[in-house]
CSV table of C-alpha atoms and ligand atoms in Angstrom, one decimal:
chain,number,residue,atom,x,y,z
A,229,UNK,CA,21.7,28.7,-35.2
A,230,UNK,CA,19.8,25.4,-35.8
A,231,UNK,CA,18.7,24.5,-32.4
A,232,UNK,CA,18.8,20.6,-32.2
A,233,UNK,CA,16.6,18.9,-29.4
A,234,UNK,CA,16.9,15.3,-27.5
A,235,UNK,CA,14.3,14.3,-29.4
A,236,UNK,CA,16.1,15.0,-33.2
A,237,UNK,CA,19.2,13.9,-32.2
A,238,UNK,CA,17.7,10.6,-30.7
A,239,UNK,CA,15.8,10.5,-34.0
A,240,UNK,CA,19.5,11.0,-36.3
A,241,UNK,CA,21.1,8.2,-34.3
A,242,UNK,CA,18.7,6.1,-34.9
A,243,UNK,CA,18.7,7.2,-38.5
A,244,UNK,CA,22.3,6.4,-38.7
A,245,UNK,CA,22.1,3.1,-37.3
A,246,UNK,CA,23.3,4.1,-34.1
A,247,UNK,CA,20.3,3.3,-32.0
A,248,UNK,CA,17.4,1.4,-31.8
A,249,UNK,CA,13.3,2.8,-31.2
A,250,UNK,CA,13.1,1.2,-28.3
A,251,UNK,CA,16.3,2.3,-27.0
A,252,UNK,CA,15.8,6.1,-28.3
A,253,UNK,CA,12.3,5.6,-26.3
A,254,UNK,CA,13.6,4.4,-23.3
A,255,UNK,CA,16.1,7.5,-23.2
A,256,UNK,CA,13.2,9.9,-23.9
A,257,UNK,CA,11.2,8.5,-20.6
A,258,UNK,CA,14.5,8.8,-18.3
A,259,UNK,CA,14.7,12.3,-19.8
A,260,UNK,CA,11.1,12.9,-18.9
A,261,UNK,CA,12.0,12.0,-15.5
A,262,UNK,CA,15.2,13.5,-15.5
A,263,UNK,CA,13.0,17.0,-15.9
A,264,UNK,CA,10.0,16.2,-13.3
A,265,UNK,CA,13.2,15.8,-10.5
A,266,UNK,CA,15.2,18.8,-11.9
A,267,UNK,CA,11.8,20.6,-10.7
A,268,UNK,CA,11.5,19.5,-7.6
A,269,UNK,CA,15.2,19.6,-6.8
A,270,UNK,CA,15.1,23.5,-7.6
A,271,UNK,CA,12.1,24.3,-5.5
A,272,UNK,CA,14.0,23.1,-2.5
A,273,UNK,CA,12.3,24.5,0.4
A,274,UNK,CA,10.0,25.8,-1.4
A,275,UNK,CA,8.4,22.4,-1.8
A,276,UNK,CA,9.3,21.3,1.5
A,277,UNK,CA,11.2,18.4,-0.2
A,278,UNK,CA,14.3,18.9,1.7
A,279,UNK,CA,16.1,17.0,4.6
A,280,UNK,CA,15.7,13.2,6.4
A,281,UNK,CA,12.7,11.1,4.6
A,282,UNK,CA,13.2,8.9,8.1
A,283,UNK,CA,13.8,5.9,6.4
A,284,UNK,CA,17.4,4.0,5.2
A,285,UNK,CA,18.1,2.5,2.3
A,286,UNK,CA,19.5,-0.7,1.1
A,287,UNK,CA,23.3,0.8,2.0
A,288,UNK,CA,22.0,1.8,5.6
A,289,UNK,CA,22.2,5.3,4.3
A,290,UNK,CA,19.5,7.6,5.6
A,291,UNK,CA,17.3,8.6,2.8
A,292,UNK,CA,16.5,12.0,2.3
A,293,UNK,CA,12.9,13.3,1.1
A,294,UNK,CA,14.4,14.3,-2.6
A,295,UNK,CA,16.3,10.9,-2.7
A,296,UNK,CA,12.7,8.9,-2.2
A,297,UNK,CA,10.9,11.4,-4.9
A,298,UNK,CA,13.6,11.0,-7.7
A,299,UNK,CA,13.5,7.5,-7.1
A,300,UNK,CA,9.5,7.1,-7.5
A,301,UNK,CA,9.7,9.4,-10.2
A,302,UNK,CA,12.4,7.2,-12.5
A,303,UNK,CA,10.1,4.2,-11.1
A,304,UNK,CA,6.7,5.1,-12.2
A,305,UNK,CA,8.0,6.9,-15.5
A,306,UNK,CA,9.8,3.8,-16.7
A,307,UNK,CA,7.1,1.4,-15.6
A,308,UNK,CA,4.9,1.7,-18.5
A,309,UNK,CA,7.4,3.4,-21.2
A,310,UNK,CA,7.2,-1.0,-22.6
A,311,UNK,CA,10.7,-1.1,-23.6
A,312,UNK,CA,12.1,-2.6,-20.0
A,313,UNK,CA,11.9,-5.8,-18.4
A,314,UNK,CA,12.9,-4.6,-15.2
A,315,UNK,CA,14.7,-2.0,-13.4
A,316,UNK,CA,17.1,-2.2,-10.3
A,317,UNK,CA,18.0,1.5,-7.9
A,318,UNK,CA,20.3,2.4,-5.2
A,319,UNK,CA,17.0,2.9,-3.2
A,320,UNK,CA,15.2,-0.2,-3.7
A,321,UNK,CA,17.3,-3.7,-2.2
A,322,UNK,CA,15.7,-6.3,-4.8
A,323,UNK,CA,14.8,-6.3,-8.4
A,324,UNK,CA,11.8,-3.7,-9.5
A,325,UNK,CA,9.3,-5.8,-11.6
A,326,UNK,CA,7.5,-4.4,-14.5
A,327,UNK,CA,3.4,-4.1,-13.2
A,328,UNK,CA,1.7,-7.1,-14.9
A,329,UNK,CA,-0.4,-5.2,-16.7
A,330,UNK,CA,2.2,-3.1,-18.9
A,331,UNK,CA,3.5,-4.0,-21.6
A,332,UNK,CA,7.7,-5.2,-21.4
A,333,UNK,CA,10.6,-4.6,-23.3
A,334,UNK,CA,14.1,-6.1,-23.9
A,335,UNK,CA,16.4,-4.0,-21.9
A,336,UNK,CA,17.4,-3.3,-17.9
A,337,UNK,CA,17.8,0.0,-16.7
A,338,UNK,CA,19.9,0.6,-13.4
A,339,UNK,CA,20.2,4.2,-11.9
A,340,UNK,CA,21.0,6.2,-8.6
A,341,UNK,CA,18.3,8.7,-8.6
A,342,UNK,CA,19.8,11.4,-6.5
A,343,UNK,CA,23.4,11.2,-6.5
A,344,UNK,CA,25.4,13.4,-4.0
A,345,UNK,CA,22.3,13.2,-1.6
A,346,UNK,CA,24.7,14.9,1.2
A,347,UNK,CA,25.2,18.2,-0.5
A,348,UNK,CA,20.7,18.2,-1.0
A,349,UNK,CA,20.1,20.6,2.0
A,350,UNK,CA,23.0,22.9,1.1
A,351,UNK,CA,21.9,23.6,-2.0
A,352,UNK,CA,24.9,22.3,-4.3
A,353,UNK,CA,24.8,20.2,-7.4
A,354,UNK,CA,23.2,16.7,-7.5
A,355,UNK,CA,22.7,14.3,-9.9
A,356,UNK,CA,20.7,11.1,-11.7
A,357,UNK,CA,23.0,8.2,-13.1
A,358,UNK,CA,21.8,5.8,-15.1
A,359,UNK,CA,23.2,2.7,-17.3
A,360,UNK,CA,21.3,0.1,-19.7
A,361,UNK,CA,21.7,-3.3,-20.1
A,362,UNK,CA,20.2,-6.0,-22.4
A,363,UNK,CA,18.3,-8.4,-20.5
A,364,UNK,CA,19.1,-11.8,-21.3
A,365,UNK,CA,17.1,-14.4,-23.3
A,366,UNK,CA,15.1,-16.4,-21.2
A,367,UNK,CA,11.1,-17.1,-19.4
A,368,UNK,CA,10.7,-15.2,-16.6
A,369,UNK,CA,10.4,-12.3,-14.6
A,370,UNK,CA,14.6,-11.1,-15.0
A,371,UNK,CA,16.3,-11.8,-11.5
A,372,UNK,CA,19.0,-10.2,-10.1
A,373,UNK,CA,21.5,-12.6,-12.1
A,374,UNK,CA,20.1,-11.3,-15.4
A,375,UNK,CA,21.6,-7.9,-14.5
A,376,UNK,CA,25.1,-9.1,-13.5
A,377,UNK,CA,26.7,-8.4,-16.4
A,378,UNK,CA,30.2,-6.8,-16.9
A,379,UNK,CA,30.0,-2.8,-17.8
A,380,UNK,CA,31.1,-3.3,-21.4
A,381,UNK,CA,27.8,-4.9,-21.7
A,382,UNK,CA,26.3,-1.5,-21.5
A,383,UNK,CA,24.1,-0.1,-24.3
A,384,UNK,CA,23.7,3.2,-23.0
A,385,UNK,CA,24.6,5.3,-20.3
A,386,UNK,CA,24.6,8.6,-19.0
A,387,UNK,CA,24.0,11.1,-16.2
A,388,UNK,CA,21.9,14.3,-15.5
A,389,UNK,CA,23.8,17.1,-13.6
A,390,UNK,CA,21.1,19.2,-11.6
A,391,UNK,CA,23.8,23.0,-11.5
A,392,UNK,CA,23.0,26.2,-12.3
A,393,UNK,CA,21.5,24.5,-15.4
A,394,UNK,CA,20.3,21.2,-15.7
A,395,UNK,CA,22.4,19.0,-17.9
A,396,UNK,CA,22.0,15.8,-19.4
A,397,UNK,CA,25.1,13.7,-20.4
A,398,UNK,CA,24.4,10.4,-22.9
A,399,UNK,CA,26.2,8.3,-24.5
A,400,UNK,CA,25.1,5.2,-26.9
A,401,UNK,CA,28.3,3.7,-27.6
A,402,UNK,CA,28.9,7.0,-30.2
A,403,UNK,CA,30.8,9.7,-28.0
A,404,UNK,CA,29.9,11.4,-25.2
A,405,UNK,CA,26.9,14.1,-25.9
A,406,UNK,CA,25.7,16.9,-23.9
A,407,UNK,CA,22.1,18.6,-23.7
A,408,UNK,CA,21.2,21.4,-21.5
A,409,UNK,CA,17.5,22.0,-20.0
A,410,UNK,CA,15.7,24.8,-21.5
A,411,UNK,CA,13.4,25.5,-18.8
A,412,UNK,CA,11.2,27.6,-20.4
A,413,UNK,CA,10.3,25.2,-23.5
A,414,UNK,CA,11.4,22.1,-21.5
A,415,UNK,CA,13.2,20.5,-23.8
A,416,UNK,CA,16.9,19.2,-23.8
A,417,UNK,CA,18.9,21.2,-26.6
A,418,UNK,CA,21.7,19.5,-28.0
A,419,UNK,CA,24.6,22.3,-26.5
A,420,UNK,CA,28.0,19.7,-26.1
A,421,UNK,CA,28.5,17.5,-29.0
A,422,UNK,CA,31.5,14.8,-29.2
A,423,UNK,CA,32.6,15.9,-25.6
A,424,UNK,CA,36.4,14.6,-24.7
A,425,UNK,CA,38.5,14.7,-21.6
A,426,UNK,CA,41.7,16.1,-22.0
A,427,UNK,CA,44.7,13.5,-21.7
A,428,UNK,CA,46.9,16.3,-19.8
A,429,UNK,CA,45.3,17.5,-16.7
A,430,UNK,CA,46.5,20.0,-13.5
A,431,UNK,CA,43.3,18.9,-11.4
A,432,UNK,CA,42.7,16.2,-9.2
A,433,UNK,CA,39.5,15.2,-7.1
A,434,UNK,CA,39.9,13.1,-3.7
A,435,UNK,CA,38.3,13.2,-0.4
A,436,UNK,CA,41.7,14.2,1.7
A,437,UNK,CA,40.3,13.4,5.3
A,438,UNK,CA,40.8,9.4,3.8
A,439,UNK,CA,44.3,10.4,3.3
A,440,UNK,CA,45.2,8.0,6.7
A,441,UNK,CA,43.4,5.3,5.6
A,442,UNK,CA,44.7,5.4,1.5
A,443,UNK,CA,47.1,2.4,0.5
A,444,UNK,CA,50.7,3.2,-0.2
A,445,UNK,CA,50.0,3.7,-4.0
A,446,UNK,CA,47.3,6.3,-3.8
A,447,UNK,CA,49.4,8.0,-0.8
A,448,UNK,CA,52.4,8.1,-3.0
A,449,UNK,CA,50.4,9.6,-6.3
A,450,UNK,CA,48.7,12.4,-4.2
A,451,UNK,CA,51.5,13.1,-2.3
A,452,UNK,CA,53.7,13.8,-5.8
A,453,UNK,CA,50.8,16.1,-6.8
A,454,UNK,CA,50.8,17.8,-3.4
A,455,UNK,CA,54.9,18.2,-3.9
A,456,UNK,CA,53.7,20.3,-7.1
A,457,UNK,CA,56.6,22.1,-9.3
A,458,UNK,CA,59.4,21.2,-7.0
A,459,UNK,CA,58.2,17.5,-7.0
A,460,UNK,CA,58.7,14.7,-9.1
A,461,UNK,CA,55.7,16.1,-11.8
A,462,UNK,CA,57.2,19.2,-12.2
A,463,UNK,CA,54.0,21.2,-12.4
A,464,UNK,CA,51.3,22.2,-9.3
A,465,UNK,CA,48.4,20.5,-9.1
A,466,UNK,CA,44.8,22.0,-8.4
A,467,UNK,CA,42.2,19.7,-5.7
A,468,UNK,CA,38.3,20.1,-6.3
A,469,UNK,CA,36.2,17.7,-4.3
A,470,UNK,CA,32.4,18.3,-4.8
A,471,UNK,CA,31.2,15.1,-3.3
A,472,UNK,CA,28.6,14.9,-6.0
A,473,UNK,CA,30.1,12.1,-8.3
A,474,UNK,CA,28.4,13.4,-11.1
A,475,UNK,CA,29.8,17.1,-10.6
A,476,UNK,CA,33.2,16.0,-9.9
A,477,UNK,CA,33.1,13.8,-13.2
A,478,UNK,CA,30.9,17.1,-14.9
A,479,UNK,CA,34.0,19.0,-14.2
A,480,UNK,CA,36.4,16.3,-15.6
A,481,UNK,CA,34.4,15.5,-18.8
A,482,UNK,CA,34.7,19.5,-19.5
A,483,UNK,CA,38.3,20.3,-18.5
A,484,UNK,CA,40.3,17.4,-17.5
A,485,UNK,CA,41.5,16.0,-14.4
A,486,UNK,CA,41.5,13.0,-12.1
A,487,UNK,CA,38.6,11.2,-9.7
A,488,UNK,CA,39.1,8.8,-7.3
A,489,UNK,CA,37.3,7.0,-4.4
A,490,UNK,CA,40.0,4.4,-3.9
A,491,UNK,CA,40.1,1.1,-1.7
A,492,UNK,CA,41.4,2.2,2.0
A,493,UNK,CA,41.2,0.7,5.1
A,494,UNK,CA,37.7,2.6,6.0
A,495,UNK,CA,35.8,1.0,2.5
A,496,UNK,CA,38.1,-2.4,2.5
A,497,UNK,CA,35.0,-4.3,4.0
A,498,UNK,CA,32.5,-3.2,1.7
A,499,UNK,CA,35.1,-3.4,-1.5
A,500,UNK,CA,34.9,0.3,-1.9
A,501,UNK,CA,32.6,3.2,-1.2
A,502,UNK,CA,31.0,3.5,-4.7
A,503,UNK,CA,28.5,1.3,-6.2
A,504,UNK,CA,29.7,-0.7,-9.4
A,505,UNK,CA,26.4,-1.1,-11.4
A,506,UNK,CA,25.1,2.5,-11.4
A,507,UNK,CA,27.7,4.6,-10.3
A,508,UNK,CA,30.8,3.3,-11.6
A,509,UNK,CA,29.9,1.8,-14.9
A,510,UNK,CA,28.1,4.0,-16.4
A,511,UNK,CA,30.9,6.8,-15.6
A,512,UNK,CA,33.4,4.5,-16.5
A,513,UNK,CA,31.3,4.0,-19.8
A,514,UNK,CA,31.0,8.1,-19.9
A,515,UNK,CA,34.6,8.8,-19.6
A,516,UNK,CA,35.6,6.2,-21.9
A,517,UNK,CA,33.5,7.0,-24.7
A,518,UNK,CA,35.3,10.7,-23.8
A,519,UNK,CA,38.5,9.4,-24.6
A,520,UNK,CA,39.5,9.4,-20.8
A,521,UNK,CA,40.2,5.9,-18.6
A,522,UNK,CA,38.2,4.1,-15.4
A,523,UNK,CA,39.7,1.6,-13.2
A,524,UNK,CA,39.4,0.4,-9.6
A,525,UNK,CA,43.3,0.7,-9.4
A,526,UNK,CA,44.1,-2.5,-10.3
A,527,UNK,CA,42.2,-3.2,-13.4
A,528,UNK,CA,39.6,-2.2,-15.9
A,529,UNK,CA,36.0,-1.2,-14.6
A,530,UNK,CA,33.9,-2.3,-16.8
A,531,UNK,CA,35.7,-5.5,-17.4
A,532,UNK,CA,34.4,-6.5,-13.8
A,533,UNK,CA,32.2,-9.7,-13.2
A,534,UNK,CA,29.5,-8.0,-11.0
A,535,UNK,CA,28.9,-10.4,-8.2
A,536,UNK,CA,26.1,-8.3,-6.4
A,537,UNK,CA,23.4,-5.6,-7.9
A,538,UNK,CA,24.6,-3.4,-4.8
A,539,UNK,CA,28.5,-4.0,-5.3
A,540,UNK,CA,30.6,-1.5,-4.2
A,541,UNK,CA,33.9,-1.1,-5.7
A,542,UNK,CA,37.3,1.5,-5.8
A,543,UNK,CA,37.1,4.2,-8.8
A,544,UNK,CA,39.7,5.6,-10.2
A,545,UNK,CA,38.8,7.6,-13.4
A,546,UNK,CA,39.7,10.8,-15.7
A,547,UNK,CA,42.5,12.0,-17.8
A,548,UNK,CA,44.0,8.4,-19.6
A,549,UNK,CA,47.7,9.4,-18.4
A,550,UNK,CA,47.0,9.9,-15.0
A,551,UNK,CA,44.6,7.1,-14.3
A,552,UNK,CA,47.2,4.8,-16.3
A,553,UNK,CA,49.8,6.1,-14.0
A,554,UNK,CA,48.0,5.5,-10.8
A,555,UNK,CA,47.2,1.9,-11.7
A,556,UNK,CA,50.5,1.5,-12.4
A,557,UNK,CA,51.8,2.5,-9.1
A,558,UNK,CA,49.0,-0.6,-8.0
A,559,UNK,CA,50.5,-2.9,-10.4
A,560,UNK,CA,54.1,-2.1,-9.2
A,561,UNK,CA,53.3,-2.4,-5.3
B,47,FDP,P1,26.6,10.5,-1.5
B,47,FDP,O1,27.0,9.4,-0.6
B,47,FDP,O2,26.4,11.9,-0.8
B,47,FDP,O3,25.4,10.1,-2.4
B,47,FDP,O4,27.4,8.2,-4.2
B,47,FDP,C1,28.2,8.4,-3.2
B,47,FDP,C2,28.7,9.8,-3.1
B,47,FDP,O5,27.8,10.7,-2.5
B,47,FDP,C3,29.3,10.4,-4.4
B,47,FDP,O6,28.4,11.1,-5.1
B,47,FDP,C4,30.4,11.3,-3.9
B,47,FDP,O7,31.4,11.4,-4.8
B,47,FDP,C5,30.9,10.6,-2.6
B,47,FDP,O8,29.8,9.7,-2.2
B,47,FDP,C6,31.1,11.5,-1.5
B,47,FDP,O9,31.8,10.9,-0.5
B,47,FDP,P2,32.4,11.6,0.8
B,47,FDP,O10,31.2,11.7,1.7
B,47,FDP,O11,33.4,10.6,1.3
B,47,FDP,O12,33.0,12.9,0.4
């Protein structure tokens, strides 16, 4: 079997009109850094890289070691790739210039470095999201207004899925492709072309402690897949709850299902417990792409007006029929 890397398949997009250089560029640095933290993630203890960093970050969310490592590594790899004019991370409050002295590009790139940071020291599956932008016309270092751009402004996004192997998840506006890490040439192979999420699904993701502080439409759509065959769907339902986004949506992208980190009365302050720019769009991006659906409940994600690079906002995403019905029970209350 012909054994296609990131680097050839970046190379046939662009080929095909699909991509740009300096977008298939860009992607190769963020895979490069995607590797240097897959390595450090599965050391673990080994290189003493687990547990508190003592410090908080822009969320008032302690940091831990790995979180402050991915995030320098994304940092100083896309610093002097040339193809960015700035990037913004969950980990750092204002806009990350570009050093003077490198050379700048045309597009923004957003990411959480370490998604899931709460499962690091117990050894389950964590993650890298990003999501690229175009930076608008204009003098000037970019500010945070040039990256407050609705999610269908994306030009790429993706996620990698540090499991049992690493994964990296892309798409440029082309499907949804899949690469896995072969560790021992380190090099992405193309493994999951054109991937789709089912329309019908059996599973369902949620964080049930919430379940008190849910809003009537959310308590009414879990509690029909609770009542299972003798309920109103006819059919029992299956719960998985990671609490790494990107594994829950992993799981969802490969077999169906339903996420959702909804608006209750815990989150209602903040607008939700997920961050709009670099969590939910670029998923939202991901599992449209995948033929699935992403709302916040109420209406499309990436039709959102970002009013804040650390927005937080509800997420409802997955199989099309269920997320359609969901929002509909929104709609209707
Ligand atoms: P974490 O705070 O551990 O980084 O990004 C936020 C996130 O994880 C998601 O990855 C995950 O889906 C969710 O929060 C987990 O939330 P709970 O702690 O409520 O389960």
């Amino acid at each position: 079997m012909r054994r296609v890397t990131l680097t050839q398949f970046l190379i046939e997009q662009q080929r095909a009109g699909r991509t740009t250089p300096e977008l298939r560029l860009l992607i190769e640095v963020v895979a490069r850094a995607v590797k240097a933290i897959s390595v450090n993630v599965s050391k673990g203890a080994l290189a003493g890289v687990l547990g508190e960093a003592g410090t908080d970050n822009v969320q008032g969310e302690a940091q831990k070691k790995l979180d402050v490592i991915a995030n320098e590594i994304l940092l100083q790899a896309n610093e002097w790739g040339g193809h960015l004019a700035a990037m913004a991370s969950e980990e750092v409050e204002e806009v990350h210039q570009i050093p003077f002295d490198y050379p700048k590009g045309g597009f923004l790139l957003l990411f959480d470095p370490l998604d899931g940071s709460s499962n690091i020291d117990v050894n389950i599956s964590v993650g890298t999201i990003f999501s690229v932008l175009r930076n608008p016309e204009g003098e000037g270092e970019p500010t945070e207004q040039n990256f407050l751009q609705p999610g269908r402004e994306q030009v790429a996004a993706g996620y990698a899925l540090y499991g049992p192997s690493t994964q990296l998840i892309l798409t440029v506006g082309d499907g949804v492709h899949g690469f896995t890490l072969d560790r021992e040439m380190g090099s992405f192979i193309y493994t999951h072309p054109f991937m789709t999420v089912p329309n019908e699904t059996q599973e369902f993701a949620i964080n049930a402690s919430n379940a008190r502080h849910w809003e009537p439409p959310v308590q009414r759509y879990v509690g029909e897949l609770q009542a299972g065959k003798t309920g109103p769907r006819g059919k029992d339902f299956n719960m998985r709850w990671v609490a790494s986004m990107v594994a829950d949506v992993h799981r969802i992208l490969t077999r169906g299902g339903i996420f959702m980190y909804p608006l209750d009365e815990k989150c209602r302050d903040q607008g939700g417990k997920l961050r709009l720019m670099y969590e939910a769009n670029p998923m939202a991006m991901i599992i449209e792409q995948a033929g699935g659906a992403a709302t916040t409940g109420r209406e499309r994600i990436m039709d959102l007006q970002p009013t804040k690079l650390h927005q937080r906002v509800p997420v409802v995403l997955g199989s099309a029929a269920e997320v359609e019905r969901v929002t509909k029970y929104h709609l209707e209350g």
